[in-house]
Amino acid sequence: VRRHAGWFSLAWRSFGRGEDEELSKAGWVRAWHGCKFEALYSIIYHGRLCESRDKARGDRFFNGAPGIYVHKDETSRKAENYVRFVPLCGDGVFWAAKWEVRVNRAEAVKAPRKTDQWVQRAGSVRLAALWLCGRLAHEMEEGSPAS
């Protein structure tokens, strides 16, 4: 489905309307996770996001707060700070990805300092939709990271 600013949302196949309704009744809410395009294969293959918890592996997270970092709806645009546009096919189009997820805030990780990000355990995050954006060089927004 075409969305704003060149983004398209693709419903995650295993996340149906019924599951969304059940999770909503149980208090789960929508959140957003920006990712590098290179991470898509692993996320799609495993069907989930993995916690950032190993600094030796290059994971970035607050000390004492390993988890999956997401943004609530009100700060959803900030998830785009974690995407990077990459040229895939040599056709001049740069692609980026982010995830729409559902999170159980009852299982939130307490961040050690003030942040507008939510930190969640892996079991409290469900993939809902993959959002993709393709832009030509002249359509790139000021400050958009690109490879």
Coordinates of C-alpha atoms in Angstrom, one line a residue, residues 36-38 83-97 133-137 144-147:
K36 CA 19.6 -1.1 7.7
F37 CA 18.5 -2.7 4.4
E38 CA 21.3 -5.3 4.8
V83 CA 17.6 3.5 8.2
R84 CA 20.1 3.9 5.4
F85 CA 19.3 4.2 1.7
V86 CA 21.2 1.8 -0.5
P87 CA 21.4 1.4 -4.3
L88 CA 20.4 -2.2 -5.1
C89 CA 20.0 -2.7 -8.8
G90 CA 22.3 -0.1 -10.5
D91 CA 19.1 1.7 -11.7
G92 CA 19.6 4.9 -9.7
V93 CA 17.0 4.0 -7.1
F94 CA 18.0 4.0 -3.4
W95 CA 16.0 1.8 -1.1
A96 CA 15.4 1.9 2.7
A97 CA 13.4 -0.2 5.1
C133 CA 11.0 3.4 0.4
G134 CA 12.6 3.9 -3.0
R135 CA 14.0 7.3 -4.0
L136 CA 16.0 8.7 -6.9
A137 CA 19.0 10.8 -6.0
S144 CA 19.2 11.0 4.5
P145 CA 22.0 8.5 5.1
A146 CA 23.0 6.6 1.9
S147 CA 25.6 4.0 1.1

